[in-house]
PDB file of C-alpha atoms in Angstrom:
ATOM      1  CA  UNK A  30      80.694  87.433  75.875  1.00  0.00           C
ATOM      2  CA  UNK A  31      80.714  91.039  74.735  1.00  0.00           C
ATOM      3  CA  UNK A  32      84.147  92.166  73.423  1.00  0.00           C
ATOM      4  CA  UNK A  33      84.421  95.188  75.759  1.00  0.00           C
ATOM      5  CA  UNK A  34      83.739  92.992  78.808  1.00  0.00           C
ATOM      6  CA  UNK A  35      86.385  90.516  77.632  1.00  0.00           C
ATOM      7  CA  UNK A  36      88.948  93.352  77.174  1.00  0.00           C
ATOM      8  CA  UNK A  37      88.055  94.798  80.596  1.00  0.00           C
ATOM      9  CA  UNK A  38      88.669  91.391  82.330  1.00  0.00           C
ATOM     10  CA  UNK A  39      91.790  90.314  80.400  1.00  0.00           C
ATOM     11  CA  UNK A  40      93.586  93.620  79.563  1.00  0.00           C
ATOM     12  CA  UNK A  41      92.712  95.347  82.927  1.00  0.00           C
ATOM     13  CA  UNK A  42      90.888  98.455  81.480  1.00  0.00           C
ATOM     14  CA  UNK A  43      87.439  99.892  81.896  1.00  0.00           C
ATOM     15  CA  UNK A  44      84.654  99.005  79.431  1.00  0.00           C
ATOM     16  CA  UNK A  45      84.612 102.547  78.305  1.00  0.00           C
ATOM     17  CA  UNK A  46      88.281 102.443  77.457  1.00  0.00           C
ATOM     18  CA  UNK A  47      87.713  99.164  75.706  1.00  0.00           C
ATOM     19  CA  UNK A  48      85.025 100.800  73.550  1.00  0.00           C
ATOM     20  CA  UNK A  49      87.369 103.591  72.697  1.00  0.00           C
ATOM     21  CA  UNK A  50      90.004 101.110  71.431  1.00  0.00           C
ATOM     22  CA  UNK A  51      87.346  99.278  69.417  1.00  0.00           C
ATOM     23  CA  UNK A  52      86.005 102.591  67.965  1.00  0.00           C
ATOM     24  CA  UNK A  53      89.528 103.467  67.013  1.00  0.00           C
ATOM     25  CA  UNK A  54      89.956 100.318  65.032  1.00  0.00           C
ATOM     26  CA  UNK A  55      92.691  99.077  67.286  1.00  0.00           C
ATOM     27  CA  UNK A  56      91.075  95.750  68.162  1.00  0.00           C
ATOM     28  CA  UNK A  57      90.761  92.628  65.891  1.00  0.00           C
ATOM     29  CA  UNK A  58      88.797  89.431  66.438  1.00  0.00           C
ATOM     30  CA  UNK A  59      89.963  86.506  64.360  1.00  0.00           C
ATOM     31  CA  UNK A  60      92.040  88.879  62.131  1.00  0.00           C
ATOM     32  CA  UNK A  61      88.963  91.110  61.426  1.00  0.00           C
ATOM     33  CA  UNK A  62      88.671  94.711  62.751  1.00  0.00           C
ATOM     34  CA  UNK A  63      86.140  94.670  65.471  1.00  0.00           C
ATOM     35  CA  UNK A  64      83.012  96.913  65.745  1.00  0.00           C
ATOM     36  CA  UNK A  65      81.382  98.353  68.809  1.00  0.00           C
ATOM     37  CA  UNK A  66      78.916  95.918  70.462  1.00  0.00           C
ATOM     38  CA  UNK A  67      80.744  92.859  69.027  1.00  0.00           C
ATOM     39  CA  UNK A  68      80.492  89.527  70.765  1.00  0.00           C
ATOM     40  CA  UNK A  69      83.217  86.862  70.846  1.00  0.00           C
ATOM     41  CA  UNK A  70      83.331  83.084  71.257  1.00  0.00           C
ATOM     42  CA  UNK A  71      85.343  81.083  73.745  1.00  0.00           C
ATOM     43  CA  UNK A  72      87.997  80.274  71.028  1.00  0.00           C
ATOM     44  CA  UNK A  73      88.060  83.665  69.325  1.00  0.00           C
ATOM     45  CA  UNK A  74      91.544  85.221  68.951  1.00  0.00           C
ATOM     46  CA  UNK A  75      91.591  88.858  70.119  1.00  0.00           C
ATOM     47  CA  UNK A  76      94.299  91.305  69.244  1.00  0.00           C
ATOM     48  CA  UNK A  77      94.842  94.839  70.632  1.00  0.00           C
ATOM     49  CA  UNK A  78      97.198  97.043  68.685  1.00  0.00           C
ATOM     50  CA  UNK A  79      98.510  94.046  66.813  1.00  0.00           C
ATOM     51  CA  UNK A  80      99.210  91.987  69.952  1.00  0.00           C
ATOM     52  CA  UNK A  81      97.277  88.889  71.027  1.00  0.00           C
ATOM     53  CA  UNK A  82      95.378  89.182  74.213  1.00  0.00           C
ATOM     54  CA  UNK A  83      96.309  86.451  76.614  1.00  0.00           C
ATOM     55  CA  UNK A  84      93.272  84.904  78.303  1.00  0.00           C
ATOM     56  CA  UNK A  85      93.419  84.894  82.085  1.00  0.00           C
ATOM     57  CA  UNK A  86      92.175  81.587  83.564  1.00  0.00           C
ATOM     58  CA  UNK A  87      88.829  82.047  85.242  1.00  0.00           C
ATOM     59  CA  UNK A  88      88.949  81.625  88.978  1.00  0.00           C
ATOM     60  CA  UNK A  89      86.491  79.560  90.993  1.00  0.00           C
ATOM     61  CA  UNK A  90      84.732  80.501  94.245  1.00  0.00           C
ATOM     62  CA  UNK A  91      82.511  78.127  96.139  1.00  0.00           C
ATOM     63  CA  UNK A  92      80.431  78.546  99.264  1.00  0.00           C
ATOM     64  CA  UNK A  93      79.750  75.351 101.120  1.00  0.00           C
ATOM     65  CA  UNK A  94      77.427  74.627 104.103  1.00  0.00           C
ATOM     66  CA  UNK A  95      79.755  72.369 105.985  1.00  0.00           C
ATOM     67  CA  UNK A  96      78.152  69.823 108.373  1.00  0.00           C
ATOM     68  CA  UNK A  97      79.460  68.838 111.672  1.00  0.00           C
ATOM     69  CA  UNK A  98      81.926  65.956 111.529  1.00  0.00           C
ATOM     70  CA  UNK A  99      83.823  67.026 108.439  1.00  0.00           C
ATOM     71  CA  UNK A 100      87.387  68.345 108.687  1.00  0.00           C
ATOM     72  CA  UNK A 101      88.400  71.471 106.700  1.00  0.00           C
ATOM     73  CA  UNK A 102      91.511  69.706 105.213  1.00  0.00           C
ATOM     74  CA  UNK A 103      92.038  67.520 102.259  1.00  0.00           C
ATOM     75  CA  UNK A 104      93.032  64.589 104.417  1.00  0.00           C
ATOM     76  CA  UNK A 105      91.648  63.605 107.742  1.00  0.00           C
ATOM     77  CA  UNK A 106      93.419  61.090 109.926  1.00  0.00           C
ATOM     78  CA  UNK A 107      90.186  59.955 111.460  1.00  0.00           C
ATOM     79  CA  UNK A 108      86.844  60.719 109.886  1.00  0.00           C
ATOM     80  CA  UNK A 109      85.616  62.661 106.865  1.00  0.00           C
ATOM     81  CA  UNK A 110      86.830  65.678 105.055  1.00  0.00           C
ATOM     82  CA  UNK A 111      84.632  68.441 103.473  1.00  0.00           C
ATOM     83  CA  UNK A 112      86.154  67.607 100.054  1.00  0.00           C
ATOM     84  CA  UNK A 113      84.102  64.422 100.080  1.00  0.00           C
ATOM     85  CA  UNK A 114      81.029  66.709  99.619  1.00  0.00           C
ATOM     86  CA  UNK A 115      82.382  68.278  96.463  1.00  0.00           C
ATOM     87  CA  UNK A 116      82.997  66.955  92.859  1.00  0.00           C
ATOM     88  CA  UNK A 117      86.516  65.962  92.027  1.00  0.00           C
ATOM     89  CA  UNK A 118      87.033  69.063  89.788  1.00  0.00           C
ATOM     90  CA  UNK A 119      86.943  71.170  92.971  1.00  0.00           C
ATOM     91  CA  UNK A 120      89.370  69.160  95.123  1.00  0.00           C
ATOM     92  CA  UNK A 121      92.284  71.447  94.232  1.00  0.00           C
ATOM     93  CA  UNK A 122      90.502  74.486  95.785  1.00  0.00           C
ATOM     94  CA  UNK A 123      91.766  75.861  99.054  1.00  0.00           C
ATOM     95  CA  UNK A 124      89.589  76.753 101.993  1.00  0.00           C
ATOM     96  CA  UNK A 125      89.390  80.452 102.873  1.00  0.00           C
ATOM     97  CA  UNK A 126      90.127  80.138 106.711  1.00  0.00           C
ATOM     98  CA  UNK A 127      88.890  77.120 108.540  1.00  0.00           C
ATOM     99  CA  UNK A 128      86.014  75.719 110.526  1.00  0.00           C
ATOM    100  CA  UNK A 129      86.935  73.013 113.008  1.00  0.00           C
ATOM    101  CA  UNK A 130      85.453  69.518 112.695  1.00  0.00           C
ATOM    102  CA  UNK A 131      82.871  70.085 115.470  1.00  0.00           C
ATOM    103  CA  UNK A 132      81.583  73.330 113.802  1.00  0.00           C
ATOM    104  CA  UNK A 133      79.189  73.772 110.827  1.00  0.00           C
ATOM    105  CA  UNK A 134      78.125  76.349 108.417  1.00  0.00           C
ATOM    106  CA  UNK A 135      79.575  78.681 105.747  1.00  0.00           C
ATOM    107  CA  UNK A 136      83.041  77.930 104.388  1.00  0.00           C
ATOM    108  CA  UNK A 137      84.455  79.382 101.166  1.00  0.00           C
ATOM    109  CA  UNK A 138      86.842  77.593  98.843  1.00  0.00           C
ATOM    110  CA  UNK A 139      88.757  79.074  95.926  1.00  0.00           C
ATOM    111  CA  UNK A 140      91.943  78.927  93.729  1.00  0.00           C
ATOM    112  CA  UNK A 141      92.302  82.747  93.926  1.00  0.00           C
ATOM    113  CA  UNK A 142      95.144  83.515  96.309  1.00  0.00           C
ATOM    114  CA  UNK A 143      94.565  87.268  96.312  1.00  0.00           C
ATOM    115  CA  UNK A 144      90.853  86.710  97.187  1.00  0.00           C
ATOM    116  CA  UNK A 145      91.898  84.350 100.032  1.00  0.00           C
ATOM    117  CA  UNK A 146      94.302  86.960 101.438  1.00  0.00           C
ATOM    118  CA  UNK A 147      91.766  89.770 101.316  1.00  0.00           C
ATOM    119  CA  UNK A 148      89.189  87.609 103.099  1.00  0.00           C
ATOM    120  CA  UNK A 149      91.468  86.358 105.850  1.00  0.00           C
ATOM    121  CA  UNK A 150      94.110  88.931 106.625  1.00  0.00           C
ATOM    122  CA  UNK A 151      93.181  90.829 109.843  1.00  0.00           C
ATOM    123  CA  UNK A 152      93.807  94.218 108.167  1.00  0.00           C
ATOM    124  CA  UNK A 153      90.607  93.802 106.052  1.00  0.00           C
ATOM    125  CA  UNK A 154      88.442  93.137 109.083  1.00  0.00           C
ATOM    126  CA  UNK A 155      85.915  90.850 107.307  1.00  0.00           C
ATOM    127  CA  UNK A 156      82.981  90.322 109.596  1.00  0.00           C
ATOM    128  CA  UNK A 157      82.083  86.729 110.539  1.00  0.00           C
ATOM    129  CA  UNK A 158      78.742  85.868 112.199  1.00  0.00           C
ATOM    130  CA  UNK A 159      77.997  82.693 114.087  1.00  0.00           C
ATOM    131  CA  UNK A 160      75.085  81.065 115.892  1.00  0.00           C
ATOM    132  CA  UNK A 161      76.460  79.686 119.176  1.00  0.00           C
ATOM    133  CA  UNK A 162      74.845  77.528 121.805  1.00  0.00           C
ATOM    134  CA  UNK A 163      76.435  77.124 125.203  1.00  0.00           C
ATOM    135  CA  UNK A 164      76.183  74.272 127.757  1.00  0.00           C
ATOM    136  CA  UNK A 165      74.632  76.602 130.363  1.00  0.00           C
ATOM    137  CA  UNK A 166      73.232  80.083 130.930  1.00  0.00           C
ATOM    138  CA  UNK A 167      75.565  82.979 130.208  1.00  0.00           C
ATOM    139  CA  UNK A 168      75.017  85.620 132.994  1.00  0.00           C
ATOM    140  CA  UNK A 169      74.894  89.323 132.061  1.00  0.00           C
ATOM    141  CA  UNK A 170      78.266  89.903 133.894  1.00  0.00           C
ATOM    142  CA  UNK A 171      79.969  87.162 131.749  1.00  0.00           C
ATOM    143  CA  UNK A 172      78.350  88.690 128.628  1.00  0.00           C
ATOM    144  CA  UNK A 173      79.717  92.076 129.541  1.00  0.00           C
ATOM    145  CA  UNK A 174      83.233  90.658 130.173  1.00  0.00           C
ATOM    146  CA  UNK A 175      83.352  89.034 126.726  1.00  0.00           C
ATOM    147  CA  UNK A 176      81.664  91.746 124.676  1.00  0.00           C
ATOM    148  CA  UNK A 177      82.825  95.011 126.448  1.00  0.00           C
ATOM    149  CA  UNK A 178      86.150  94.192 128.047  1.00  0.00           C
ATOM    150  CA  UNK A 179      87.527  91.197 126.180  1.00  0.00           C
ATOM    151  CA  UNK A 180      89.124  88.013 127.440  1.00  0.00           C
ATOM    152  CA  UNK A 181      92.870  87.462 127.628  1.00  0.00           C
ATOM    153  CA  UNK A 182      93.933  84.362 125.755  1.00  0.00           C
ATOM    154  CA  UNK A 183      97.375  82.909 125.190  1.00  0.00           C
ATOM    155  CA  UNK A 184      97.565  84.717 121.730  1.00  0.00           C
ATOM    156  CA  UNK A 185      96.074  88.042 122.823  1.00  0.00           C
ATOM    157  CA  UNK A 186      92.765  89.573 123.862  1.00  0.00           C
ATOM    158  CA  UNK A 187      89.496  88.253 122.407  1.00  0.00           C
ATOM    159  CA  UNK A 188      86.467  90.517 122.198  1.00  0.00           C
ATOM    160  CA  UNK A 189      83.264  89.224 120.682  1.00  0.00           C
ATOM    161  CA  UNK A 190      80.002  90.936 119.681  1.00  0.00           C
ATOM    162  CA  UNK A 191      77.134  89.129 121.463  1.00  0.00           C
ATOM    163  CA  UNK A 192      73.383  89.270 120.753  1.00  0.00           C
ATOM    164  CA  UNK A 193      70.999  87.077 122.671  1.00  0.00           C
ATOM    165  CA  UNK A 194      68.936  84.657 120.565  1.00  0.00           C
ATOM    166  CA  UNK A 195      66.764  83.085 123.285  1.00  0.00           C
ATOM    167  CA  UNK A 196      65.331  83.962 126.701  1.00  0.00           C
ATOM    168  CA  UNK A 197      67.315  81.149 128.291  1.00  0.00           C
ATOM    169  CA  UNK A 198      70.653  83.013 127.521  1.00  0.00           C
ATOM    170  CA  UNK A 199      72.196  79.855 126.060  1.00  0.00           C
ATOM    171  CA  UNK A 200      71.916  80.671 122.372  1.00  0.00           C
ATOM    172  CA  UNK A 201      73.868  83.691 120.990  1.00  0.00           C
ATOM    173  CA  UNK A 202      74.713  85.472 117.805  1.00  0.00           C
ATOM    174  CA  UNK A 203      78.526  86.090 117.828  1.00  0.00           C
ATOM    175  CA  UNK A 204      80.217  88.621 115.613  1.00  0.00           C
ATOM    176  CA  UNK A 205      83.960  88.894 115.114  1.00  0.00           C
ATOM    177  CA  UNK A 206      86.401  90.258 112.551  1.00  0.00           C
ATOM    178  CA  UNK A 207      89.338  88.149 113.674  1.00  0.00           C
ATOM    179  CA  UNK A 208      89.989  84.509 112.750  1.00  0.00           C
ATOM    180  CA  UNK A 209      92.279  82.975 115.274  1.00  0.00           C
ATOM    181  CA  UNK A 210      92.293  79.223 115.793  1.00  0.00           C
ATOM    182  CA  UNK A 211      89.166  78.065 117.780  1.00  0.00           C
ATOM    183  CA  UNK A 212      88.863  81.645 119.106  1.00  0.00           C
ATOM    184  CA  UNK A 213      85.167  81.478 119.980  1.00  0.00           C
ATOM    185  CA  UNK A 214      85.485  78.164 121.786  1.00  0.00           C
ATOM    186  CA  UNK A 215      88.543  79.243 123.654  1.00  0.00           C
ATOM    187  CA  UNK A 216      86.980  82.628 124.637  1.00  0.00           C
ATOM    188  CA  UNK A 217      83.926  80.991 126.215  1.00  0.00           C
ATOM    189  CA  UNK A 218      86.096  78.188 127.618  1.00  0.00           C
ATOM    190  CA  UNK A 219      88.266  80.763 129.510  1.00  0.00           C
ATOM    191  CA  UNK A 220      85.039  81.799 131.296  1.00  0.00           C
ATOM    192  CA  UNK A 221      84.055  78.207 132.176  1.00  0.00           C
ATOM    193  CA  UNK A 222      81.558  77.622 129.399  1.00  0.00           C
ATOM    194  CA  UNK A 223      81.529  74.947 126.741  1.00  0.00           C
ATOM    195  CA  UNK A 224      80.306  75.621 123.174  1.00  0.00           C
ATOM    196  CA  UNK A 225      77.989  72.767 122.224  1.00  0.00           C
ATOM    197  CA  UNK A 226      77.061  74.148 118.799  1.00  0.00           C
ATOM    198  CA  UNK A 227      78.854  76.644 116.605  1.00  0.00           C
ATOM    199  CA  UNK A 228      77.365  77.417 113.112  1.00  0.00           C
ATOM    200  CA  UNK A 229      78.714  80.145 110.810  1.00  0.00           C
ATOM    201  CA  UNK A 230      76.083  82.031 108.824  1.00  0.00           C
ATOM    202  CA  UNK A 231      78.037  84.886 107.334  1.00  0.00           C
ATOM    203  CA  UNK A 232      81.563  85.698 106.153  1.00  0.00           C
ATOM    204  CA  UNK A 233      82.071  89.183 104.848  1.00  0.00           C
ATOM    205  CA  UNK A 234      79.412  89.883 102.297  1.00  0.00           C
ATOM    206  CA  UNK A 235      78.591  86.178 101.852  1.00  0.00           C
ATOM    207  CA  UNK A 236      75.591  84.793 103.749  1.00  0.00           C
ATOM    208  CA  UNK A 237      74.524  81.094 103.956  1.00  0.00           C
ATOM    209  CA  UNK A 238      70.855  81.898 103.263  1.00  0.00           C
ATOM    210  CA  UNK A 239      68.850  78.850 102.247  1.00  0.00           C
ATOM    211  CA  UNK A 240      71.855  76.673 101.343  1.00  0.00           C
ATOM    212  CA  UNK A 241      71.151  73.271 102.940  1.00  0.00           C
ATOM    213  CA  UNK A 242      73.459  71.170 105.026  1.00  0.00           C
ATOM    214  CA  UNK A 243      76.229  69.656 102.876  1.00  0.00           C
ATOM    215  CA  UNK A 244      75.262  71.657  99.694  1.00  0.00           C
ATOM    216  CA  UNK A 245      77.435  74.163  97.877  1.00  0.00           C
ATOM    217  CA  UNK A 246      76.996  76.991  95.503  1.00  0.00           C
ATOM    218  CA  UNK A 247      79.178  78.969  92.974  1.00  0.00           C
ATOM    219  CA  UNK A 248      79.644  82.609  94.148  1.00  0.00           C
ATOM    220  CA  UNK A 249      81.135  85.688  92.624  1.00  0.00           C
ATOM    221  CA  UNK A 250      84.085  87.570  94.252  1.00  0.00           C
TER     222      UNK A 250
END
């Protein structure tokens, strides 16, 4: 890793500021004064102005394509948990939000609490996109009620963005920036419809893309 990048990540300064410190002779690597463009090893000791730089543990971010039938918890009373799809080294990660057992698609796991907060707190309005299939045709009036006016639920009004995915009006693209428990299912349920398939394809800037069912990938925050 380049020394200026290391300083930017672990000291909290820009790379330009890091270069200024290096050029001024205020940075040492393994007791030697560093030079511009220097690279360091994983076990190098870095000092700035005579004080050792404490390494910040690297956080982990994973995107998983969760299949139907897997709970989003570490323990499932009956059935399987998504942690069974991951190596043991990732079992301490926490899910960023939830997908219920009957739903599938993109779910993120991390050990970064700040990232989790930024992704899930309503004030950040992270867009989530789903492919939803209903048990029967959704008439234009019901579509308008859900998309334009919103549906009153026990925990407040729910308004979803709807885009038709087929001519039969059973398959829909659903967009929302909230994350209340089973909100999509409850919204359609309040209108007398049953969601028979719910698959998340996007969460904020992250998209499922070509990630196959049950597979995971390392992502950057």
